[in-house]
PDB file of C-alpha atoms in Angstrom:
ATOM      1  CA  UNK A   1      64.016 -77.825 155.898  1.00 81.00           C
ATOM      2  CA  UNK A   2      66.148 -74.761 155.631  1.00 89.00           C
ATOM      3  CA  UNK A   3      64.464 -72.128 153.342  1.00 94.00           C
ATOM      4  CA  UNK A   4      66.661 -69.035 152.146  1.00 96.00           C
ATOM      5  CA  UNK A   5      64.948 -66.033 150.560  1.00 97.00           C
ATOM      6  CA  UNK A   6      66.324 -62.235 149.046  1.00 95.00           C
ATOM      7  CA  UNK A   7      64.179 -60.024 148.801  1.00 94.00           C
ATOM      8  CA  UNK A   8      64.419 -56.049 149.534  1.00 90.00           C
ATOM      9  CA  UNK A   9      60.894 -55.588 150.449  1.00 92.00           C
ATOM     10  CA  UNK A  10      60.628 -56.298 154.053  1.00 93.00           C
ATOM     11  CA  UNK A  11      56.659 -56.634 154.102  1.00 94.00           C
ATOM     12  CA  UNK A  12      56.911 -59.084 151.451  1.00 94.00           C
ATOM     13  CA  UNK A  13      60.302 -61.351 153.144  1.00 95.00           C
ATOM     14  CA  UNK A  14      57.378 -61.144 156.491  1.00 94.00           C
ATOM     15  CA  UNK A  15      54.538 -62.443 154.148  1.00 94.00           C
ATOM     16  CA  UNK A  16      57.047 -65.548 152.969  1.00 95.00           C
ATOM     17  CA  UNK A  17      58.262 -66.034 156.245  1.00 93.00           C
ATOM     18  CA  UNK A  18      54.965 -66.838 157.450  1.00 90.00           C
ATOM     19  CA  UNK A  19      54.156 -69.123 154.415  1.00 91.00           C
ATOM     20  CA  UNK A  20      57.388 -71.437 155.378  1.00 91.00           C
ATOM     21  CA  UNK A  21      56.549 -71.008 158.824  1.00 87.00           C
ATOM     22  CA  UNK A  22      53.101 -72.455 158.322  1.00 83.00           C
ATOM     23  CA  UNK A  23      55.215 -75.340 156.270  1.00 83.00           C
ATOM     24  CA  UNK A  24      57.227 -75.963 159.392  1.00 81.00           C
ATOM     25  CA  UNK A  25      60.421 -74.993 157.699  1.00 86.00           C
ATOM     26  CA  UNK A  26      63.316 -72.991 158.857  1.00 88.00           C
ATOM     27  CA  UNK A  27      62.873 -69.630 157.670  1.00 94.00           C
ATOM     28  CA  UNK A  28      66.506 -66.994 156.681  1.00 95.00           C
ATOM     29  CA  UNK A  29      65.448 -64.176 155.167  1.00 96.00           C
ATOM     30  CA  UNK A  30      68.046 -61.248 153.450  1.00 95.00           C
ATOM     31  CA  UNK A  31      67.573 -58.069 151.989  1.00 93.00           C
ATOM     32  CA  UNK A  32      71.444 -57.598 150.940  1.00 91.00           C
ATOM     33  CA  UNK A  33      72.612 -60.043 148.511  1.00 90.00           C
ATOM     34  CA  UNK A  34      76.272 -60.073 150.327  1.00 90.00           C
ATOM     35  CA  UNK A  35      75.168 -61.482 153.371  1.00 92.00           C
ATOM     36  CA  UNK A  36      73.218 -64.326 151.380  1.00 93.00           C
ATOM     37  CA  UNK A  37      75.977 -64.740 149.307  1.00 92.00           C
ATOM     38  CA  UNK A  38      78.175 -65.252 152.381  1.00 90.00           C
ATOM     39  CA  UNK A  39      75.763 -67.986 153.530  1.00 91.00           C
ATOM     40  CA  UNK A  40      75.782 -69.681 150.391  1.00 90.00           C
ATOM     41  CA  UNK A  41      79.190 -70.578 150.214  1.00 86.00           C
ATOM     42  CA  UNK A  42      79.333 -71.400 153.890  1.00 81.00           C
ATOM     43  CA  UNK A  43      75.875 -72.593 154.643  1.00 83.00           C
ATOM     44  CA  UNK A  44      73.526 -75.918 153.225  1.00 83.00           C
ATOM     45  CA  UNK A  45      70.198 -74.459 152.177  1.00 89.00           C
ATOM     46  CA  UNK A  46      66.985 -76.758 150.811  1.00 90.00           C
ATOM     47  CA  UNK A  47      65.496 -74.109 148.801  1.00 94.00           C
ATOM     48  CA  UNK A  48      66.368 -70.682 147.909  1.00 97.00           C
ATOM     49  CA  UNK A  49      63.867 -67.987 147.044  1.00 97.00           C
ATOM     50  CA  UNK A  50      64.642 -64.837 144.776  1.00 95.00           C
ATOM     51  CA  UNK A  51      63.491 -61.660 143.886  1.00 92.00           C
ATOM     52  CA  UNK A  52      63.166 -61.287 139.703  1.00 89.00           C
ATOM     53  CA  UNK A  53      63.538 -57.406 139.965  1.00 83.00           C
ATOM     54  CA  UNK A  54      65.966 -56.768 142.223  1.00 83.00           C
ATOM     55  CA  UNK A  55      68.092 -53.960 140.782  1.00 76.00           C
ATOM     56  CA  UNK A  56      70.125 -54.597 137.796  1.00 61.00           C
ATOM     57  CA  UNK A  57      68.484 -58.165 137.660  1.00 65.00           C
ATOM     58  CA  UNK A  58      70.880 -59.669 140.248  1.00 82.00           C
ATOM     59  CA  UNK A  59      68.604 -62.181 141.030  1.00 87.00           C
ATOM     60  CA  UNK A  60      69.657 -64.069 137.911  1.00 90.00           C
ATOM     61  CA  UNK A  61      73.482 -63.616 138.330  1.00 91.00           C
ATOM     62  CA  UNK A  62      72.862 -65.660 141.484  1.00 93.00           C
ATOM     63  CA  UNK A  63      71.282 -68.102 140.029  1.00 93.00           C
ATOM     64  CA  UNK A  64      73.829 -68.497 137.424  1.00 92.00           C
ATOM     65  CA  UNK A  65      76.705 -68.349 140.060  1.00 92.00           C
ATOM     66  CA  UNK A  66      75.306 -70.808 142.223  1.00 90.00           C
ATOM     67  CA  UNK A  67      74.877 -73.273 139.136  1.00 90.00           C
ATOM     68  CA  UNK A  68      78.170 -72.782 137.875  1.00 88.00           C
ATOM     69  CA  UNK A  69      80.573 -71.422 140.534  1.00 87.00           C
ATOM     70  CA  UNK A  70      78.985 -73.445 143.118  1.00 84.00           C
ATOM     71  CA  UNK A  71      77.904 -76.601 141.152  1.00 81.00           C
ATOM     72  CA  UNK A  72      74.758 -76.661 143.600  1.00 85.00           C
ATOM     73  CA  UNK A  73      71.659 -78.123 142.101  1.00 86.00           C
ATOM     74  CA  UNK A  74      69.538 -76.668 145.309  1.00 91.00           C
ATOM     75  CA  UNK A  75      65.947 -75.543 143.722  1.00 94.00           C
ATOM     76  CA  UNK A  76      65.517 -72.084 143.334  1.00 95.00           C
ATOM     77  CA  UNK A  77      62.437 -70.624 142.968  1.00 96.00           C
ATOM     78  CA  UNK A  78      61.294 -66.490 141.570  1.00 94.00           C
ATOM     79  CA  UNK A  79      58.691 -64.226 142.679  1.00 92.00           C
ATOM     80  CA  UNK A  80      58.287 -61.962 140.147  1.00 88.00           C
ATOM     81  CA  UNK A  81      55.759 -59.317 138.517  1.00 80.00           C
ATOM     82  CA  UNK A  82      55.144 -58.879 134.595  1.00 66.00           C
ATOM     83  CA  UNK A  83      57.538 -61.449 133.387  1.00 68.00           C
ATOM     84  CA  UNK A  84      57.651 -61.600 129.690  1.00 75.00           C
ATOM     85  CA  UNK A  85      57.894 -65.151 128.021  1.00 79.00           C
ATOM     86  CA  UNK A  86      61.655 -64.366 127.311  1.00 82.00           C
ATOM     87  CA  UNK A  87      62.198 -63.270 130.707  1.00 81.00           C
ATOM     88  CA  UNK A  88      60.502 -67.369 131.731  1.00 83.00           C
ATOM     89  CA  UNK A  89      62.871 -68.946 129.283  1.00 86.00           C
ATOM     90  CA  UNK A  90      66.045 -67.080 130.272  1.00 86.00           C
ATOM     91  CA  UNK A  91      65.656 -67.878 134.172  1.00 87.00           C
ATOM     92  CA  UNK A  92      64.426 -71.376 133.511  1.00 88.00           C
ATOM     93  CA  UNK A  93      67.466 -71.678 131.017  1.00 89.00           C
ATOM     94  CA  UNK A  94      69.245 -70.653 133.958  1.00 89.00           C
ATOM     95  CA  UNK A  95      68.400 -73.051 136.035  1.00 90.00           C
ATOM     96  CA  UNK A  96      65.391 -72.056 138.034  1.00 92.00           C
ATOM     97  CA  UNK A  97      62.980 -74.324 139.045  1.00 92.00           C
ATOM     98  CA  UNK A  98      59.441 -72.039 139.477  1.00 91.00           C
ATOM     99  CA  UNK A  99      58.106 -68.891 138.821  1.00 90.00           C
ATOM    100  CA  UNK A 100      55.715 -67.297 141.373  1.00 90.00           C
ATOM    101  CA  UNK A 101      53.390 -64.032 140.398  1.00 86.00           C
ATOM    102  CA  UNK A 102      53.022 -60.676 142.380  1.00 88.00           C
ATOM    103  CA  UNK A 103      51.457 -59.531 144.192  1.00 88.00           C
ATOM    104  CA  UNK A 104      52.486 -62.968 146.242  1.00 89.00           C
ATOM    105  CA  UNK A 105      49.555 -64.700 148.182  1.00 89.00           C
ATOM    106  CA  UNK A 106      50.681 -66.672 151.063  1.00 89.00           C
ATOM    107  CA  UNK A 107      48.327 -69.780 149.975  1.00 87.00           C
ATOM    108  CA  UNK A 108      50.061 -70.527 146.780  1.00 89.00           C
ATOM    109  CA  UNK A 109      53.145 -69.826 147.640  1.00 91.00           C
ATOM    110  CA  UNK A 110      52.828 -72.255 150.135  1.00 89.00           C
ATOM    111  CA  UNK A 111      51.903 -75.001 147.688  1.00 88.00           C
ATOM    112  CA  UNK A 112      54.077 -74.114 145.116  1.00 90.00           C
ATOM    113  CA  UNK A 113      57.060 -74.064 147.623  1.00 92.00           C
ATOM    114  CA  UNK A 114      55.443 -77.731 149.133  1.00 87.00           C
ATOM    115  CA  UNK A 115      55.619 -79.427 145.544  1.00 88.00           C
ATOM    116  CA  UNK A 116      58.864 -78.131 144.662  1.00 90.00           C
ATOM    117  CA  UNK A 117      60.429 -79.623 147.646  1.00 88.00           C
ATOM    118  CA  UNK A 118      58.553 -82.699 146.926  1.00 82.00           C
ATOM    119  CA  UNK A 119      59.709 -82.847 143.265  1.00 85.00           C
ATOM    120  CA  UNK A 120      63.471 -82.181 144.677  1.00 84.00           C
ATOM    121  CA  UNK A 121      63.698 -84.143 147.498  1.00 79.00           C
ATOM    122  CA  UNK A 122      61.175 -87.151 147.037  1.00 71.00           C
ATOM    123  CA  UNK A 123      62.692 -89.637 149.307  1.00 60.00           C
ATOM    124  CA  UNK A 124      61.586 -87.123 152.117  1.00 62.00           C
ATOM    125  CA  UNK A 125      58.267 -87.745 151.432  1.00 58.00           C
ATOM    126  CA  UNK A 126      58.185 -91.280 151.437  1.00 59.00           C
ATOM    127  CA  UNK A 127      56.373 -93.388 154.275  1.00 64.00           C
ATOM    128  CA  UNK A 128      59.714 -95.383 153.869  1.00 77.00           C
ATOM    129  CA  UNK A 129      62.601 -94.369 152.646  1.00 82.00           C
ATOM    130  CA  UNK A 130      65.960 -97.328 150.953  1.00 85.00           C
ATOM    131  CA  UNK A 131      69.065 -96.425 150.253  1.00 89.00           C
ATOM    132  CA  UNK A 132      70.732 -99.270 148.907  1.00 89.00           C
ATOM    133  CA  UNK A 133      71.209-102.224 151.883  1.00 92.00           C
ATOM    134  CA  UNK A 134      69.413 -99.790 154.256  1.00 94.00           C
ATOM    135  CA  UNK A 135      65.374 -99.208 154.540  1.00 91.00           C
ATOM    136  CA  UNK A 136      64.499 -96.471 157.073  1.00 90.00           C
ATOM    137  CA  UNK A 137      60.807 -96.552 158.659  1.00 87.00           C
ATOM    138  CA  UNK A 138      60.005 -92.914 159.973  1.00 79.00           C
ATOM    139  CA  UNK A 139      56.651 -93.569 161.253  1.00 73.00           C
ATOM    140  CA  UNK A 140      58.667 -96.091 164.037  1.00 78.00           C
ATOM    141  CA  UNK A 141      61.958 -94.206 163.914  1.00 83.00           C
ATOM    142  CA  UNK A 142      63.793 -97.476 162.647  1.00 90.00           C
ATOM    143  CA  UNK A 143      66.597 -98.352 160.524  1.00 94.00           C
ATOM    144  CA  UNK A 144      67.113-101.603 159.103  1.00 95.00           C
ATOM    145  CA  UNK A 145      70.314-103.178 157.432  1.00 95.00           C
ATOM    146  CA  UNK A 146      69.983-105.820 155.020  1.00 93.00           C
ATOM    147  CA  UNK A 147      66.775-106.733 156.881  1.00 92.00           C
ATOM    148  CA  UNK A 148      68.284-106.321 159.905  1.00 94.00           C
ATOM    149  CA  UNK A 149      67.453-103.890 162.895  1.00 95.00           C
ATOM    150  CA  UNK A 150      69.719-101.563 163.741  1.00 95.00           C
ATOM    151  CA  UNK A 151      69.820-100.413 167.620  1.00 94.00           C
ATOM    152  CA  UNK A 152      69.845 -96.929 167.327  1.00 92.00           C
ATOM    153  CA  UNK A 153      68.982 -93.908 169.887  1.00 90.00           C
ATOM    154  CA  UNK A 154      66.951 -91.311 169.371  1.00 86.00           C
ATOM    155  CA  UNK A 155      69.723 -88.423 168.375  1.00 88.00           C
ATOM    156  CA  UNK A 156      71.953 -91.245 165.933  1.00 92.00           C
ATOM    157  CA  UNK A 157      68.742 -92.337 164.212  1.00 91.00           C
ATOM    158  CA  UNK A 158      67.790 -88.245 163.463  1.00 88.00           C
ATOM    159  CA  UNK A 159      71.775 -88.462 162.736  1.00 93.00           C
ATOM    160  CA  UNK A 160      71.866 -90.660 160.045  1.00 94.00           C
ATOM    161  CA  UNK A 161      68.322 -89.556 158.116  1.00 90.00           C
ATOM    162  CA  UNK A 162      69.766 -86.519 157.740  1.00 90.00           C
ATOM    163  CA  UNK A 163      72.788 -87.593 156.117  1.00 93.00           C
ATOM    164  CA  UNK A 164      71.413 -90.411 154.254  1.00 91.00           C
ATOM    165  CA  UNK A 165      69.026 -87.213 152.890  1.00 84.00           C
ATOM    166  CA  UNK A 166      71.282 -84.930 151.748  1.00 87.00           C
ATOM    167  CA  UNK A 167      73.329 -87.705 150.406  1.00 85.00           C
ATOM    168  CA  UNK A 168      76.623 -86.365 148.678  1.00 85.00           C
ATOM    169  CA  UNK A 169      76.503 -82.791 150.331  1.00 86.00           C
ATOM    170  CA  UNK A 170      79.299 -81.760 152.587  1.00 89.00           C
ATOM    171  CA  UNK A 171      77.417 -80.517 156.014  1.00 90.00           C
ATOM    172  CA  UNK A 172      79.439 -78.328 158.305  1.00 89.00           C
ATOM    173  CA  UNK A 173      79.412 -79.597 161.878  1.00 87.00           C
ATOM    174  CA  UNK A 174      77.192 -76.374 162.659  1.00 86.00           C
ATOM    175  CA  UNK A 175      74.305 -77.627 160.398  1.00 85.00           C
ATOM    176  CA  UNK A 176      74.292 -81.156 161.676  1.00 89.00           C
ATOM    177  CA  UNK A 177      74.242 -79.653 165.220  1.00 86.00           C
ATOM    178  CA  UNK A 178      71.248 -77.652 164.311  1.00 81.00           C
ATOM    179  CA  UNK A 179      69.118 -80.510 162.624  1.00 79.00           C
ATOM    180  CA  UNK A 180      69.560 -83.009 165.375  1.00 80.00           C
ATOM    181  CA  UNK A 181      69.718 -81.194 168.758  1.00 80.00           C
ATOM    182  CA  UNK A 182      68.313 -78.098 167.428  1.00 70.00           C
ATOM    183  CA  UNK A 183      71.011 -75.294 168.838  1.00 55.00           C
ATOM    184  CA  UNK A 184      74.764 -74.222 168.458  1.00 52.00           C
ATOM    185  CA  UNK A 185      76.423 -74.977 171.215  1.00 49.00           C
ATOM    186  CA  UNK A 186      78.575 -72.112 172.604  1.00 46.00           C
ATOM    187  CA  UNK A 187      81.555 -73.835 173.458  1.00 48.00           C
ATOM    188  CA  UNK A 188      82.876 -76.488 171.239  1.00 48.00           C
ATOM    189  CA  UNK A 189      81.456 -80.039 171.870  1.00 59.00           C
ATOM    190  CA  UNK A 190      83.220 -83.880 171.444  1.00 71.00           C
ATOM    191  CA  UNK A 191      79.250 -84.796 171.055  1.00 84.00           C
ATOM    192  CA  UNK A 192      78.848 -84.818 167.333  1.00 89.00           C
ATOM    193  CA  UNK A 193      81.970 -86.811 166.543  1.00 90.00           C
ATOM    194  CA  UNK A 194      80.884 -89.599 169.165  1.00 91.00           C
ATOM    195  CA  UNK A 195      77.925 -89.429 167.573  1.00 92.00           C
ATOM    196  CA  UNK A 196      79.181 -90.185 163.805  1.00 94.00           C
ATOM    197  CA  UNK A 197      81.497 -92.687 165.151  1.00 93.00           C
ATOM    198  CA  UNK A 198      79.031 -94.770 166.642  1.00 93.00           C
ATOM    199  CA  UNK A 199      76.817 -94.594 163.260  1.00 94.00           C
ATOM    200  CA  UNK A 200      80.293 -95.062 161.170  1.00 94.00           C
ATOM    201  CA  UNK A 201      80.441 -98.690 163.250  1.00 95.00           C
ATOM    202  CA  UNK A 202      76.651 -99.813 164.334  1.00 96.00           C
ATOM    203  CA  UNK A 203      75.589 -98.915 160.195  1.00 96.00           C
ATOM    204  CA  UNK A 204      78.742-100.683 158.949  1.00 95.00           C
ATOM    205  CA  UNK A 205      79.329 -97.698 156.650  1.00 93.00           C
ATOM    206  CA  UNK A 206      81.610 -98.738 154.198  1.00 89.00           C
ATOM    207  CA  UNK A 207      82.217 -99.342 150.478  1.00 87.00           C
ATOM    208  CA  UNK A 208      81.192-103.205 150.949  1.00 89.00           C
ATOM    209  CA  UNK A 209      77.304-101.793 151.917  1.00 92.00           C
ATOM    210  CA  UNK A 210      77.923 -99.148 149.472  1.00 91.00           C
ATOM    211  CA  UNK A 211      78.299 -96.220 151.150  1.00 92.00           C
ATOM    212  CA  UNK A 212      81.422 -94.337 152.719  1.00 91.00           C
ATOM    213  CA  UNK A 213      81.587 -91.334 155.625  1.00 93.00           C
ATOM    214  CA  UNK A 214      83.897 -89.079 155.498  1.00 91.00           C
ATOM    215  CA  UNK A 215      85.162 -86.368 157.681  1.00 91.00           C
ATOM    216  CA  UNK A 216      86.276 -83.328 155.495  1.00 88.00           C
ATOM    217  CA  UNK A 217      89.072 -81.759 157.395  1.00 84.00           C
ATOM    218  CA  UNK A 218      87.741 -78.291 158.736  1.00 82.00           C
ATOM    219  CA  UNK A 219      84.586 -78.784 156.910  1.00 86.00           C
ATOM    220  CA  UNK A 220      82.564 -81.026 158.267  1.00 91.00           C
ATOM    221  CA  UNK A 221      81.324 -84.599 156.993  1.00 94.00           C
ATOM    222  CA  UNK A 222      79.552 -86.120 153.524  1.00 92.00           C
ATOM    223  CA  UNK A 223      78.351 -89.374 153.049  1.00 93.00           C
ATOM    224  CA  UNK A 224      78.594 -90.646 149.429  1.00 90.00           C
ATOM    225  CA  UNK A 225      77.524 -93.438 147.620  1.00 87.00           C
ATOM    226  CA  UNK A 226      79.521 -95.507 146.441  1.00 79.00           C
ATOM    227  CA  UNK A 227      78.676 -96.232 142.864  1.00 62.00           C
ATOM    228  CA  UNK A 228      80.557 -99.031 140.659  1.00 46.00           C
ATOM    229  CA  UNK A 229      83.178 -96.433 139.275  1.00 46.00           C
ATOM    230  CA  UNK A 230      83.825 -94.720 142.606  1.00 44.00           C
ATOM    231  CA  UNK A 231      84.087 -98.553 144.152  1.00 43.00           C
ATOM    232  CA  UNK A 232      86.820 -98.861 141.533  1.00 44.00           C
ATOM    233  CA  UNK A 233      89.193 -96.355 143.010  1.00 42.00           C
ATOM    234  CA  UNK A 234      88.453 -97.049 146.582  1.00 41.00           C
ATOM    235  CA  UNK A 235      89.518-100.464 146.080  1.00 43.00           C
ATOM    236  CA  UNK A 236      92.811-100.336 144.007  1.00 44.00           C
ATOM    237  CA  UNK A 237      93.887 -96.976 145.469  1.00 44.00           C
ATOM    238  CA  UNK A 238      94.739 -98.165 148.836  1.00 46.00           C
ATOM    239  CA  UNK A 239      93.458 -94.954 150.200  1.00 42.00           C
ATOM    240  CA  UNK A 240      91.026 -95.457 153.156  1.00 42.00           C
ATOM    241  CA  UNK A 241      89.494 -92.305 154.313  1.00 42.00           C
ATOM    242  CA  UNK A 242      87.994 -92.664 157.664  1.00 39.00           C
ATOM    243  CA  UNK A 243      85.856 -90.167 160.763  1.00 39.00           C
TER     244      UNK A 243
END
């Protein structure tokens, strides 16, 4: 997973670093707000870790914009030193998800980070993970539709956990690029869309199974699910959206 932190103590952003890197999570660290601020917007993050007492508490007005400006419920969790109870209440009010004391120890922070992303994102954890029609088996790498196998390689089965996991989020073609084949290519690449096309047909995505891909012009794609309301308007709006 992709873990985002702001800090402007570099010793301490090196102690976190190695607690995500023991975790085996993908580790961005910032000690300027713009920069992470930049990302935000731009970027899909699985966790974001902030500093309580950065100066004139601007760790809470990110929180706060990223709950309101950016509608993102992505956990967010604060290192911080002598909070008071009201100091608790006003960033859990604001939509923080854990509190972690300083001086920070690279043990707990480990296993507070490992049960928030477990509490967030518990179909992760899973030994087998259904979304509606479709029951993936990690262990064995297989996907199965309706109770039926689906022939899948190795890249469009890591293809569609990921988007089946971060169901509903628009990923940029840059961040599916990175979770499946692990790099940015540096000149631009036909792979990616061959790649969703051939999931779009072999997983029948589409509103009869419950689930529709889309490509977001400029963006990148999302895969949503397709609940009874949302099935509503795809079928009497005559508007198809397709890869």
């Amino acid at each position: 997973m992709r873990i985002a932190a702001l800090d402007d103590e570099p010793s301490r952003l090196e102690l976190i670093r190695h607690a995500m890197d023991h975790l085996g999570h993908e580790f961005h660290p910032f000690q300027e707000s713009r920069p992470l601020l930049r990302e935000l917007r731009d970027q899909n993050y699985d966790l974001l870790i902030l500093d309580w007492s950065l100066p004139d508490r601007y760790g809470l007005a990110i929180l706060r914009w990223l709950r309101k400006a950016l509608h993102s419920r992505m956990p967010v969790l604060f290192i911080a030193d002598c909070c008071t109870e009201e100091d608790i209440v006003e960033g859990l009010s604001a939509g923080a998800d854990e509190f972690v004391g300083k001086p920070v120890r690279a043990g707990e922070l480990a296993a507070r980070v490992l049960a928030l992303l477990r509490r967030a994102y518990p179909a992760q954890h899973e030994t087998e993970l259904v979304f509606g029609v479709y029951r993936f088996s990690p262990q064995v790498c297989a996907l199965e539709l309706r109770g039926q196998p689906i022939d899948l390689k190795h890249r469009e089965y890591e293809l569609a956990m990921f988007l089946f996991q971060n169901m509903g989020r628009l990923l940029s073609r840059e961040r599916l690029r990175e979770a499946v084949w692990g790099n940015k290519p540096a000149k631009p690449s036909r792979s990616l869309d061959t790649h969703i096309s051939r999931l779009r047909s072999k997983l029948d995505l589409c509103p009869a199974n419950g689930f529709l891909l889309s490509a977001i012009y400029g963006l990148g794609y999302r895969l949503e699910s397709m609940d009874d309301d949302l099935m509503r308007i795809w079928q009497f709006s005559g508007v198809q959206r397709t890869v």
